[in-house]
C-alpha cells in the first residue's frame, strides 16, 4: 500500500523541487541574455519551431502512460517494463516520422530552413520518453530530492556547454547541443538513481487499465500543448522567423519564474492530490491554499516584469533586442493574469477529473490559437501578444468556474480568494510604471531605471501584501510552528 503523505512530506518535496528550480533559474537568468547577445533572433526562432514539433511528437508517443504509472501506485514491475518498451517503440516510430517528413513539416511550420534541425532533433524523442519511465518511479514514491539534484546538474551543465559553444561561434548548434546534453544527462542520471534496468517483458494486458486513464489525459495534454506552442507556429508562419525569435527569447525569459515555481510544485501536487482520494473537503482546502500561495509568489514577479520590461530588455538582451520590449512586457502580463490557475492542472489530473481537464484545455487552445492567429494576420507581434492577454483574462474566469464546480467551491468566493494577490500585484505594477514615468528625466540610465523600479515595486508589494494577506500569513506561520513541534497559538 502506498504510504500516506502528510503536509510535512508534501512541503518537504516542494522545497526540494523549488530549490532545484531556483538554482536552475539563477543560471538561466544569466545564460539566456548572454545567448541572446551571441545569437540572432532567427537562431532562436529556428530552434524554437523545431523543438515545438519534437515536443508534440514526444507527447503523442508517450500517450500519457508514465503519468498513469504515477497514479497507479500499486502497479508491479511487469507493468513498468511494458510501459518502457511501449514508450520506446512509439518514440522510435515518431523519430522516423520526423526524420523522413522533416522537409514537409518545416515548410508547414513556416521555417523551411529548419529541416536539417528537425532531422537531428528527432533523436531527442527516445531520450525523453525512456527517461520519463524512470522518473515515474521516483514521482509515485514522492522522492523528489534526488530528482531535484539531477535536474540542477543536467540543466546547469547543458547551459554552460551551450554558452561555450556560442562563444566559439557554433551559432544555432549551441542551442541544439544544450537540448541533447540536458536530455542525455537526465536519462543516465534517472536510471542510475532508480537503479531501474528494463527487462524484456511485454504484457499488453498490464497497460490496458493505464490506457483508460491516459487516453483522457492525452487529449487534455495535446490541447494544453497547442495552447502553449501554437503562438510560436502562428508567429513563424504569419510574421516570419525574426518575430518568432523575438517571441522565443522573450518567452524564455518571461517563463523563468513559472519554471522555477510551477514546474517544481506541479510535479509534487499531482501525486499529492491523487493521494487524497474522495476526501472532497481536504482536496478543496488544499486546492485553495496551494493556489493562494502560488499566486502570492508568482503574480508580483510577473506583473513586476511587465512594469520594468523596457529597461529590462535593454539591459539583459542588448540593443539588438530593444525593439522587442513590448513583447516581453505583454508576455509577462499574460502569464501574470493566469497565475491563479497555476494549480488547476495537477488538481484535475490528481483527482481523476479528466473530462473537465480535457474540455477546459480544448476550449482554451481554440481561443488562444484563434485570437493570436487573427491578431497576427491583421496586425503585428505586439497585437498578437495583446490578444493573448485578453484570452488569458477570459480563461481565468472560465477555468476557475469549471474547477471550483468539481468540489462545490463557491465561484465568486473562490475567484476572489485565489485572485486577491494578483490584484494586489497589479496595483503594485501600476505604481511602479507611474513612478518610472514621473521620474523619467532623472532615470536616464536603463540600469538605474531597472534598480529603482525593482526597489519601489518591492516596497509597494510588501506594504500591500501585509494589508491584504494577514489571514494567509497566520496560516503559514501556524504550519511552520507545527513543523517545528511548537504548539500553535490560538487563532493562528
Coordinates of C-alpha atoms in Angstrom, one line a residue:
X1 CA 0.0 0.0 0.0
X2 CA 1.3 3.5 -0.8
X3 CA 2.3 5.5 2.1
X4 CA 0.1 8.3 3.4
X5 CA 1.6 11.6 2.6
X6 CA 1.1 14.4 5.1
X7 CA 1.7 18.1 4.8
X8 CA 5.2 17.8 6.0
X9 CA 6.1 15.2 3.3
X10 CA 4.5 17.3 0.6
X11 CA 6.1 20.6 1.7
X12 CA 9.5 18.9 2.0
X13 CA 9.3 17.6 -1.6
X14 CA 8.0 21.0 -2.8
X15 CA 11.0 22.6 -1.0
X16 CA 13.5 20.3 -2.8
X17 CA 11.9 20.9 -6.1
X18 CA 11.8 24.7 -5.7
X19 CA 15.4 24.6 -4.5
X20 CA 16.4 22.8 -7.7
X21 CA 14.4 25.1 -9.9
X22 CA 15.8 28.2 -8.2
X23 CA 19.4 27.0 -8.8
X24 CA 18.5 26.5 -12.5
X25 CA 16.8 29.8 -12.6
X26 CA 19.9 31.6 -11.4
X27 CA 21.9 30.1 -14.2
X28 CA 19.2 30.8 -16.9
X29 CA 18.9 34.3 -15.6
X30 CA 22.5 34.8 -16.8
X31 CA 22.7 32.4 -19.7
X32 CA 19.5 33.3 -21.7
X33 CA 20.5 37.0 -22.1
X34 CA 24.1 36.1 -22.9
X35 CA 22.9 33.6 -25.6
X36 CA 20.6 36.3 -26.9
X37 CA 23.5 38.6 -27.4
X38 CA 25.6 35.9 -29.1
X39 CA 22.9 34.5 -31.4
X40 CA 20.4 36.1 -33.7
X41 CA 16.6 36.1 -33.5
X42 CA 16.5 33.8 -36.5
X43 CA 18.6 31.2 -34.5
X44 CA 16.2 31.3 -31.6
X45 CA 13.2 31.1 -34.0
X46 CA 14.6 28.1 -35.9
X47 CA 15.3 26.0 -32.7
X48 CA 12.0 27.0 -31.1
X49 CA 10.0 25.9 -34.1
X50 CA 11.9 22.6 -34.4
X51 CA 11.5 21.9 -30.6
X52 CA 7.8 22.5 -30.9
X53 CA 7.5 19.6 -33.4
X54 CA 9.7 17.4 -31.3
X55 CA 7.7 18.0 -28.1
X56 CA 4.4 17.4 -29.8
X57 CA 5.5 14.0 -31.2
X58 CA 7.1 13.0 -27.9
X59 CA 3.8 13.8 -26.2
X60 CA 1.9 11.6 -28.6
X61 CA 4.5 8.9 -28.3
X62 CA 4.2 8.8 -24.5
X63 CA 0.4 8.6 -24.7
X64 CA 0.2 9.6 -21.0
X65 CA 1.3 6.2 -19.8
X66 CA 4.0 7.5 -17.5
X67 CA 1.5 9.8 -15.8
X68 CA -0.8 6.8 -15.4
X69 CA 2.1 4.9 -13.7
X70 CA 2.3 7.7 -11.1
X71 CA -1.5 7.4 -10.3
X72 CA -1.5 3.6 -10.4
X73 CA 0.8 3.3 -7.5
X74 CA 0.3 -0.4 -6.9
X75 CA 1.5 -1.3 -10.4
X76 CA 4.1 -4.1 -10.4
X77 CA 7.4 -4.1 -12.3
X78 CA 6.0 -6.1 -15.2
X79 CA 3.7 -3.0 -15.9
X80 CA 6.7 -0.7 -15.7
X81 CA 8.7 -2.8 -18.1
X82 CA 5.8 -3.0 -20.5
X83 CA 5.4 0.8 -20.4
X84 CA 9.1 1.2 -21.0
X85 CA 9.1 -0.9 -24.2
X86 CA 5.8 0.7 -25.4
X87 CA 7.3 4.1 -25.0
X88 CA 10.5 3.2 -26.7
X89 CA 8.6 1.7 -29.7
X90 CA 6.4 4.7 -30.1
X91 CA 9.4 7.0 -29.7
X92 CA 11.3 5.3 -32.4
X93 CA 8.3 5.4 -34.7
X94 CA 7.8 9.1 -34.1
X95 CA 11.5 9.8 -34.7
X96 CA 11.3 8.1 -38.1
X97 CA 8.2 10.1 -39.0
X98 CA 10.0 13.3 -38.1
X99 CA 13.2 12.3 -39.8
X100 CA 11.6 11.4 -43.2
X101 CA 9.0 14.1 -43.1
X102 CA 11.3 16.9 -41.9
X103 CA 11.2 18.9 -45.1
X104 CA 7.4 19.0 -45.3
X105 CA 7.0 19.7 -41.6
X106 CA 9.5 22.5 -41.7
X107 CA 7.6 24.1 -44.6
X108 CA 4.3 23.6 -42.8
X109 CA 5.7 25.3 -39.7
X110 CA 6.8 28.3 -41.6
X111 CA 10.5 27.6 -41.2
X112 CA 11.7 25.8 -44.4
X113 CA 15.4 26.1 -43.4
X114 CA 14.8 24.1 -40.2
X115 CA 14.5 20.8 -42.0
X116 CA 18.1 19.7 -41.1
X117 CA 17.5 20.7 -37.5
X118 CA 14.3 18.6 -37.3
X119 CA 16.2 15.5 -38.6
X120 CA 18.8 15.8 -35.9
X121 CA 16.4 16.7 -33.1
X122 CA 14.3 13.7 -33.9
X123 CA 16.7 11.8 -31.7
X124 CA 15.5 13.8 -28.7
X125 CA 12.2 11.9 -28.7
X126 CA 13.5 8.5 -27.5
X127 CA 15.8 10.2 -25.0
X128 CA 12.9 12.0 -23.4
X129 CA 10.4 9.1 -23.4
X130 CA 12.7 6.5 -21.9
X131 CA 13.8 8.8 -19.2
X132 CA 10.1 9.5 -18.2
X133 CA 9.6 5.9 -17.2
X134 CA 12.4 6.1 -14.6
X135 CA 11.1 9.5 -13.4
X136 CA 7.6 8.0 -12.8
X137 CA 9.2 5.5 -10.3
X138 CA 10.6 8.5 -8.3
X139 CA 7.4 10.5 -8.5
X140 CA 5.0 7.8 -7.3
X141 CA 7.2 7.4 -4.2
X142 CA 7.2 11.2 -3.7
X143 CA 11.0 11.0 -3.7
X144 CA 11.9 14.4 -5.3
X145 CA 15.1 15.3 -3.6
X146 CA 17.2 13.1 -5.9
X147 CA 15.4 14.3 -9.0
X148 CA 15.9 17.9 -7.8
X149 CA 19.7 17.4 -7.7
X150 CA 19.8 15.7 -11.0
X151 CA 17.7 18.4 -12.7
X152 CA 20.1 21.1 -11.4
X153 CA 23.1 19.2 -12.6
X154 CA 21.7 18.4 -16.1
X155 CA 20.3 21.9 -16.7
X156 CA 23.4 23.7 -15.4
X157 CA 25.9 21.5 -17.3
X158 CA 23.9 21.9 -20.6
X159 CA 23.6 25.7 -20.2
X160 CA 27.3 26.1 -19.6
X161 CA 28.2 23.9 -22.6
X162 CA 25.8 25.9 -24.8
X163 CA 27.5 29.1 -23.7
X164 CA 30.9 27.8 -24.5
X165 CA 29.8 26.7 -28.0
X166 CA 28.1 30.0 -28.6
X167 CA 31.3 31.9 -27.7
X168 CA 33.2 29.6 -30.1
X169 CA 30.9 30.6 -33.0
X170 CA 28.7 27.5 -33.3
X171 CA 25.6 29.6 -33.6
X172 CA 22.3 27.7 -33.6
X173 CA 24.0 24.4 -32.9
X174 CA 24.9 25.7 -29.4
X175 CA 21.2 25.6 -28.6
X176 CA 20.7 22.2 -30.1
X177 CA 23.7 20.8 -28.1
X178 CA 22.1 22.3 -25.0
X179 CA 18.9 20.3 -25.5
X180 CA 20.7 17.0 -26.2
X181 CA 23.2 17.2 -23.4
X182 CA 20.5 18.0 -20.9
X183 CA 18.3 15.1 -22.0
X184 CA 21.2 12.7 -22.0
X185 CA 22.4 13.6 -18.5
X186 CA 18.8 13.4 -17.2
X187 CA 18.3 9.9 -18.8
X188 CA 21.6 8.4 -17.4
X189 CA 21.0 10.0 -14.0
X190 CA 17.5 8.8 -13.6
X191 CA 18.4 5.2 -14.4
X192 CA 21.3 5.4 -12.0
X193 CA 19.2 6.9 -9.2
X194 CA 16.3 4.5 -9.5
X195 CA 18.6 1.5 -10.4
X196 CA 15.9 0.6 -12.9
X197 CA 17.0 -2.0 -15.5
X198 CA 14.5 -2.7 -18.3
X199 CA 13.7 -6.4 -18.8
X200 CA 12.2 -7.8 -21.9
X201 CA 8.7 -8.1 -20.6
X202 CA 5.8 -7.3 -22.8
X203 CA 2.4 -7.8 -21.3
X204 CA -0.2 -5.7 -23.1
X205 CA -2.9 -6.7 -20.5
X206 CA -0.9 -4.8 -17.9
X207 CA -1.3 -1.4 -19.6
X208 CA -5.0 -1.7 -20.5
X209 CA -6.1 -0.2 -17.1
X210 CA -3.5 2.6 -17.6
X211 CA -4.9 3.4 -21.1
X212 CA -8.3 4.1 -19.6
X213 CA -6.7 6.9 -17.6
X214 CA -4.1 8.0 -20.1
X215 CA -6.5 8.3 -23.0
X216 CA -8.4 11.1 -21.3
X217 CA -5.2 12.7 -20.1
X218 CA -3.7 12.5 -23.6
X219 CA -6.4 14.7 -25.1
X220 CA -6.0 17.4 -22.5
X221 CA -2.2 17.4 -22.8
X222 CA -2.5 17.8 -26.5
X223 CA -4.8 20.7 -26.1
X224 CA -2.5 22.3 -23.5
X225 CA 0.4 21.8 -25.8
X226 CA -1.5 23.6 -28.6
X227 CA -2.2 26.5 -26.1
X228 CA 1.4 27.0 -25.2
X229 CA 3.1 26.1 -28.6
X230 CA 0.6 27.4 -31.2
X231 CA 1.8 31.0 -30.8
X232 CA 5.2 30.0 -32.0
X233 CA 3.9 28.3 -35.1
X234 CA 1.4 31.1 -35.9
X235 CA 4.0 33.8 -35.5
X236 CA 6.6 31.9 -37.6
X237 CA 4.1 31.4 -40.4
X238 CA 2.5 34.8 -40.4
X239 CA 5.2 37.2 -39.2
X240 CA 8.5 35.4 -40.0
X241 CA 11.4 33.8 -38.1
X242 CA 12.7 37.1 -36.8
X243 CA 9.5 37.8 -34.9
X244 CA 9.3 34.1 -33.9
X245 CA 12.8 34.5 -32.5
X246 CA 11.9 37.7 -30.6
X247 CA 8.9 35.9 -29.2
X248 CA 11.0 32.8 -28.2
X249 CA 13.7 34.8 -26.5
X250 CA 11.2 37.0 -24.6
X251 CA 9.1 33.9 -23.7
X252 CA 12.1 32.0 -22.4
X253 CA 12.9 34.9 -20.0
X254 CA 9.3 35.6 -19.0
X255 CA 8.8 31.9 -18.3
X256 CA 11.7 31.6 -15.8
X257 CA 9.6 32.3 -12.7
X258 CA 7.0 29.8 -13.9
X259 CA 9.7 27.2 -14.5
X260 CA 11.1 27.8 -11.0
X261 CA 7.9 27.5 -9.1
X262 CA 5.3 25.8 -11.2
X263 CA 7.3 23.0 -12.7
X264 CA 8.6 22.2 -9.3
X265 CA 5.3 22.4 -7.4
X266 CA 3.1 20.9 -10.1
X267 CA 5.2 17.7 -10.1
X268 CA 4.6 17.3 -6.4
X269 CA 1.0 18.4 -6.3
X270 CA -0.1 15.9 -9.0
X271 CA 0.7 12.8 -6.9
X272 CA -0.3 14.6 -3.7
X273 CA -3.8 15.3 -4.9
X274 CA -4.1 11.7 -6.1
X275 CA -3.5 10.5 -2.6
X276 CA -6.4 12.5 -1.2
X277 CA -9.0 10.1 -2.8
X278 CA -12.6 11.1 -2.3
X279 CA -12.0 13.5 0.7
X280 CA -13.6 16.5 -1.0
X281 CA -13.1 18.9 1.8
X282 CA -9.4 18.1 2.2
X283 CA -9.0 18.4 -1.6
X284 CA -10.8 21.8 -1.7
X285 CA -8.8 23.2 1.2
X286 CA -5.6 22.0 -0.4
X287 CA -6.5 23.5 -3.8
X288 CA -7.4 26.9 -2.4
X289 CA -4.3 27.1 -0.1
X290 CA -1.9 26.0 -2.8
X291 CA -3.5 28.4 -5.3
X292 CA -3.2 31.3 -2.9
X293 CA 0.5 30.5 -2.2
X294 CA 1.3 30.2 -5.9
X295 CA -0.4 33.5 -6.7
X296 CA 1.5 35.2 -3.9
X297 CA 4.8 34.0 -5.2
X298 CA 4.3 34.3 -9.0
X299 CA 1.9 37.3 -9.5
X300 CA 4.3 40.0 -8.2
X301 CA 7.2 38.6 -10.2
X302 CA 5.2 38.6 -13.5
X303 CA 3.4 42.0 -13.0
X304 CA 6.8 43.4 -11.9
X305 CA 8.4 42.2 -15.1
X306 CA 5.7 43.9 -17.1
X307 CA 6.3 47.2 -15.2
X308 CA 10.0 47.2 -16.0
X309 CA 10.0 45.4 -19.3
X310 CA 11.6 48.3 -21.3
X311 CA 14.8 48.8 -19.3
X312 CA 15.0 45.0 -18.6
X313 CA 15.0 44.2 -22.3
X314 CA 17.8 46.7 -23.0
X315 CA 19.9 45.7 -20.0
X316 CA 19.6 41.9 -20.3
X317 CA 19.4 41.3 -24.0
X318 CA 21.3 44.2 -25.5
X319 CA 20.4 46.9 -28.1
X320 CA 19.7 44.4 -30.9
X321 CA 16.6 43.2 -28.9
X322 CA 15.5 46.5 -27.6
X323 CA 12.7 46.8 -30.1
X324 CA 11.0 43.7 -28.6
X325 CA 10.5 45.1 -25.1
X326 CA 6.7 45.4 -25.6
X327 CA 6.6 41.7 -26.4
X328 CA 8.4 40.9 -23.1
X329 CA 6.1 43.1 -21.2
X330 CA 2.9 41.7 -22.7
X331 CA 4.1 38.1 -22.3
X332 CA 4.8 38.8 -18.6
X333 CA 1.4 40.4 -18.3
X334 CA -0.4 37.4 -20.0
X335 CA 1.3 35.0 -17.6
X336 CA 0.5 37.2 -14.6
X337 CA -3.2 37.2 -15.4
X338 CA -3.3 33.4 -15.4
X339 CA -1.4 32.8 -12.2
X340 CA -4.4 31.8 -10.1
X341 CA -4.9 28.9 -12.5
X342 CA -1.4 27.5 -11.7
X343 CA -2.6 24.6 -9.6
X344 CA -5.7 23.6 -11.7
X345 CA -4.0 21.1 -14.0
X346 CA -2.3 19.0 -11.3
X347 CA -5.5 19.2 -9.3
X348 CA -7.7 17.8 -12.1
X349 CA -5.1 15.2 -13.0
X350 CA -4.6 14.0 -9.5
X351 CA -8.4 13.8 -8.7
X352 CA -9.2 12.0 -11.9
X353 CA -11.4 14.6 -13.5
X354 CA -10.1 14.1 -17.0
X355 CA -13.3 15.2 -18.7
X356 CA -13.2 18.7 -17.0
X357 CA -9.5 18.9 -17.8
X358 CA -10.0 17.9 -21.4
X359 CA -12.8 20.3 -22.2
X360 CA -11.2 23.2 -20.3
X361 CA -7.9 22.6 -22.2
X362 CA -9.6 22.3 -25.6
X363 CA -11.6 25.5 -25.3
X364 CA -8.5 27.4 -24.1
X365 CA -6.4 26.0 -27.0
X366 CA -9.1 27.0 -29.6
X367 CA -9.5 30.5 -28.1
X368 CA -5.7 31.1 -27.8
X369 CA -4.9 29.9 -31.3
X370 CA -7.8 31.8 -32.9
X371 CA -7.0 35.1 -31.1
X372 CA -3.3 35.1 -31.8
X373 CA -3.8 34.0 -35.4
X374 CA -6.4 36.7 -36.1
X375 CA -4.2 39.4 -34.4
X376 CA -1.1 38.3 -36.3
X377 CA -2.9 38.2 -39.6
X378 CA -4.3 41.7 -39.3
X379 CA -1.6 43.3 -37.1
X380 CA 1.8 42.8 -35.6
X381 CA 3.5 40.7 -32.9
X382 CA 2.5 43.3 -30.3
X383 CA -1.1 42.9 -31.4
X384 CA -0.8 39.1 -31.1
X385 CA 0.5 39.4 -27.5
X386 CA -2.3 41.8 -26.6
X387 CA -4.8 39.3 -27.8
X388 CA -3.1 36.6 -25.7
X389 CA -3.6 38.8 -22.6
X390 CA -7.3 39.2 -23.4
X391 CA -7.8 35.4 -23.9
X392 CA -6.0 34.7 -20.6
X393 CA -8.3 37.0 -18.7
X394 CA -11.3 35.2 -20.1
X395 CA -9.6 31.9 -19.4
X396 CA -9.1 32.8 -15.7
X397 CA -12.8 33.3 -15.2
X398 CA -13.9 30.2 -17.2
X399 CA -11.3 27.9 -15.9
X400 CA -12.0 28.9 -12.3
X401 CA -15.7 28.3 -12.7
X402 CA -15.1 24.8 -14.2
X403 CA -12.6 23.8 -11.5
X404 CA -14.5 25.2 -8.5
X405 CA -17.6 23.2 -9.5
X406 CA -15.7 19.9 -9.0
X407 CA -15.7 20.2 -5.2
X408 CA -18.6 22.7 -4.8
X409 CA -16.4 25.7 -4.0
X410 CA -18.5 28.9 -4.2
X411 CA -17.4 30.6 -7.5
X412 CA -17.2 34.3 -6.5
X413 CA -15.6 33.5 -3.2
X414 CA -13.1 31.1 -4.8
X415 CA -12.2 33.6 -7.6
X416 CA -11.7 36.5 -5.2
X417 CA -9.7 34.5 -2.7
X418 CA -7.4 33.0 -5.4
X419 CA -7.0 36.3 -7.3
X420 CA -6.6 38.7 -4.4
X421 CA -2.8 38.7 -4.6
X422 CA -2.9 39.0 -8.4
X423 CA -5.0 42.2 -8.0
X424 CA -2.5 43.5 -5.3
X425 CA 0.4 42.8 -7.7
X426 CA -1.3 44.7 -10.5
X427 CA -1.8 47.7 -8.3
X428 CA 1.9 47.5 -7.4
X429 CA 3.0 47.3 -11.0
X430 CA 0.8 50.3 -12.0
X431 CA 2.5 52.2 -9.2
X432 CA 6.0 51.2 -10.5
X433 CA 5.1 52.3 -14.0
X434 CA 3.8 55.6 -12.7
X435 CA 7.0 56.1 -10.7
X436 CA 9.2 55.5 -13.7
X437 CA 7.1 57.9 -15.8
X438 CA 7.2 60.7 -13.3
X439 CA 11.0 60.4 -12.8
X440 CA 11.9 59.5 -16.4
X441 CA 14.0 62.6 -16.8
X442 CA 16.2 61.7 -13.8
X443 CA 16.4 58.0 -14.5
X444 CA 18.2 58.3 -17.8
X445 CA 20.3 55.2 -17.4
X446 CA 18.5 51.9 -18.0
X447 CA 20.4 50.1 -15.2
X448 CA 19.3 52.8 -12.8
X449 CA 15.8 52.7 -14.1
X450 CA 15.7 48.9 -13.5
X451 CA 17.1 49.1 -10.0
X452 CA 14.8 51.9 -9.0
X453 CA 11.7 50.2 -10.4
X454 CA 12.6 47.0 -8.7
X455 CA 13.1 48.7 -5.3
X456 CA 9.9 50.7 -5.5
X457 CA 8.0 47.6 -6.5
X458 CA 9.3 45.5 -3.6
X459 CA 8.3 48.2 -1.1
X460 CA 4.9 48.7 -2.6
X461 CA 4.1 45.0 -2.7
X462 CA 5.3 44.3 0.8
X463 CA 3.0 47.0 2.2
X464 CA 0.0 45.8 0.1
X465 CA 0.7 42.2 1.0
X466 CA 0.7 42.9 4.7
X467 CA -2.5 44.8 4.4
X468 CA -4.4 42.2 2.3
X469 CA -3.0 38.7 3.2
X470 CA -2.8 38.6 7.0
X471 CA -5.0 35.5 7.2
X472 CA -2.7 33.6 4.8
X473 CA 0.3 34.8 6.8
X474 CA -1.2 33.5 10.0
X475 CA -1.9 30.1 8.4
X476 CA 1.6 29.8 7.0
X477 CA 3.1 30.7 10.4
X478 CA 0.9 28.1 12.1
X479 CA 2.2 25.5 9.6
X480 CA 5.8 26.5 10.4
X481 CA 5.2 26.2 14.1
X482 CA 3.6 22.8 13.7
X483 CA 6.5 21.5 11.6
X484 CA 8.9 22.6 14.4
X485 CA 6.7 20.9 17.1
X486 CA 5.7 24.2 18.6
X487 CA 2.0 24.4 19.7
X488 CA 0.0 26.8 17.6
X489 CA -1.2 29.9 19.3
X490 CA -5.0 30.0 19.4
X491 CA -6.4 31.9 16.5
X492 CA -3.3 31.5 14.4

